């Protein structure tokens, strides 16, 4: 049954001018009109019509046609003809049609998208769901986003680092940690590479980034929270919060530009006609102004020191209509490692980057003074003794530094207007989902 594939080409490479073609792909649709049958065969590059005039092809092909089911993998070799009505303006008349891998019937999910499926069913059958061109397109864009981030940072002199996800202490304290069984020791999955990337500033690496998983044992069930997310984390020495805001803003613009240049087919598939690369610089609004704007809009004042919740984020997003920063947060509601202003220590040099729909990133100039850091850890009700591994580098020459963490999943979800961040993740983890 099996036959060596000699000259397999991607479906999109077969043009109306091709004379012959050999493809291998999934049966997207089967249409049998009696004397004539059509198979639409799909690979990640597109769809091609295989036209079978039953009287003109061999008996073997007719037998295969009778047997083959949708979503089976088939191998087709034949003559290519230009036809106006077929997808891509061409068709293949097969000389060879073989089933490489037969798909069971019924399918758990309709790949041709004629029958809509719930997100849960889709995620349960992600391998099938991801065969849908629209889903493939999302992950093509996601790949481009991470590639563009790497290129941008690498070209700017950053070292890519990889830090451990198994840790003994919480980054920011709190209960949002997943405990794990680690021999005789207490250990957790890391909620952020924050402390490690700062330690690499003490190592003199100057500019580092990491793209990796962060784990949050939060019980929320929203369209923007996951229990395992992918964070793009950056830390830079000899700069302040404004320096790393510039990097973040330039990087986001670069990423949008790269997606716009390299993913036009994916964007068309996702009907993103309105895909715009942000051009102007992102407005920077101090927290005090942000709570005033949001408070007025919501007709409900937000007190200094309160967090900016989802409802306030929404009205601010509507007001801004673009990416924007919220700067100069109250020191009390930002982590201990955020640097307070010298002349106004109740606010600190921390910022959030917001998309009109949600927060994308949090960052700050960091405290690099050991004693101030110890005081701030204690003020948060944490025990500085538990942070000795982190504090030690601050006693042996720590440069001033700043950085941020950007949610890769949220970046993709907002860029592509996906209603749920889970759509931007292959195998999302939430309170109810650990499989597949
Ligand atoms: P939020 O307030 O929206 O819950 P956060 O302030 O707790 O987010 P940070 O600790 O500031 O999140 O993490 C930095 C970035 O990492 C966030 O801006 C977001 O893009 C991403 N991120 C953090 N937690 C999650 C999560 N649970 N799911 C998806 N992305 C997340
Ligand atoms: Mg945050």
mmCIF file of C-alpha atoms and ligand atoms in Angstrom, residues 214 216 218 220 224-226 229 359-362 405-407 410, ligand 1:
data_model
loop_
_atom_site.group_PDB
_atom_site.id
_atom_site.type_symbol
_atom_site.label_atom_id
_atom_site.label_comp_id
_atom_site.label_asym_id
_atom_site.label_seq_id
_atom_site.Cartn_x
_atom_site.Cartn_y
_atom_site.Cartn_z
ATOM 1 C CA UNK A 214 5.232 31.362 34.716
ATOM 2 C CA UNK A 216 0.122 31.217 39.070
ATOM 3 C CA UNK A 218 -4.866 31.691 41.224
ATOM 4 C CA UNK A 220 -9.866 32.933 38.933
ATOM 5 C CA UNK A 224 -7.356 36.728 30.454
ATOM 6 C CA UNK A 225 -5.918 34.523 33.204
ATOM 7 C CA UNK A 226 -4.170 31.183 32.872
ATOM 8 C CA UNK A 229 1.334 31.578 31.070
ATOM 9 C CA UNK A 359 -2.896 44.684 31.075
ATOM 10 C CA UNK A 360 -0.024 43.379 28.957
ATOM 11 C CA UNK A 361 3.025 44.093 31.053
ATOM 12 C CA UNK A 362 4.239 45.298 34.436
ATOM 13 C CA UNK A 405 7.457 41.097 32.254
ATOM 14 C CA UNK A 406 5.134 40.884 29.260
ATOM 15 C CA UNK A 407 2.503 38.168 28.834
ATOM 16 C CA UNK A 410 -2.081 38.261 26.101
HETATM 17 P P1 LIG B 1 -3.378 40.787 36.383
HETATM 18 O O1 LIG B 1 -3.450 41.977 37.296
HETATM 19 O O2 LIG B 1 -3.982 41.036 35.028
HETATM 20 O O3 LIG B 1 -3.861 39.519 37.009
HETATM 21 P P2 LIG B 1 -0.652 40.675 37.206
HETATM 22 O O4 LIG B 1 -0.424 42.116 37.481
HETATM 23 O O5 LIG B 1 -0.929 39.751 38.320
HETATM 24 O O6 LIG B 1 -1.811 40.541 36.095
HETATM 25 P P3 LIG B 1 2.137 40.440 36.647
HETATM 26 O O7 LIG B 1 2.575 39.693 37.849
HETATM 27 O O8 LIG B 1 2.326 41.894 36.593
HETATM 28 O O9 LIG B 1 0.577 40.096 36.385
HETATM 29 O O10 LIG B 1 2.779 39.705 35.359
HETATM 30 C C1 LIG B 1 3.271 40.410 34.227
HETATM 31 C C2 LIG B 1 2.472 40.047 32.984
HETATM 32 O O11 LIG B 1 2.387 38.625 32.814
HETATM 33 C C3 LIG B 1 1.034 40.501 33.026
HETATM 34 O O12 LIG B 1 0.906 41.858 32.645
HETATM 35 C C4 LIG B 1 0.364 39.556 32.056
HETATM 36 O O13 LIG B 1 0.551 39.965 30.712
HETATM 37 C C5 LIG B 1 1.132 38.277 32.274
HETATM 38 N N1 LIG B 1 0.407 37.434 33.223
HETATM 39 C C6 LIG B 1 0.524 37.427 34.556
HETATM 40 N N2 LIG B 1 -0.305 36.556 35.131
HETATM 41 C C7 LIG B 1 -0.982 35.964 34.123
HETATM 42 C C8 LIG B 1 -1.982 34.964 34.064
HETATM 43 N N3 LIG B 1 -2.448 34.398 35.179
HETATM 44 N N4 LIG B 1 -2.454 34.604 32.853
HETATM 45 C C9 LIG B 1 -1.970 35.185 31.718
HETATM 46 N N5 LIG B 1 -1.025 36.130 31.720
HETATM 47 C C10 LIG B 1 -0.538 36.528 32.892
#
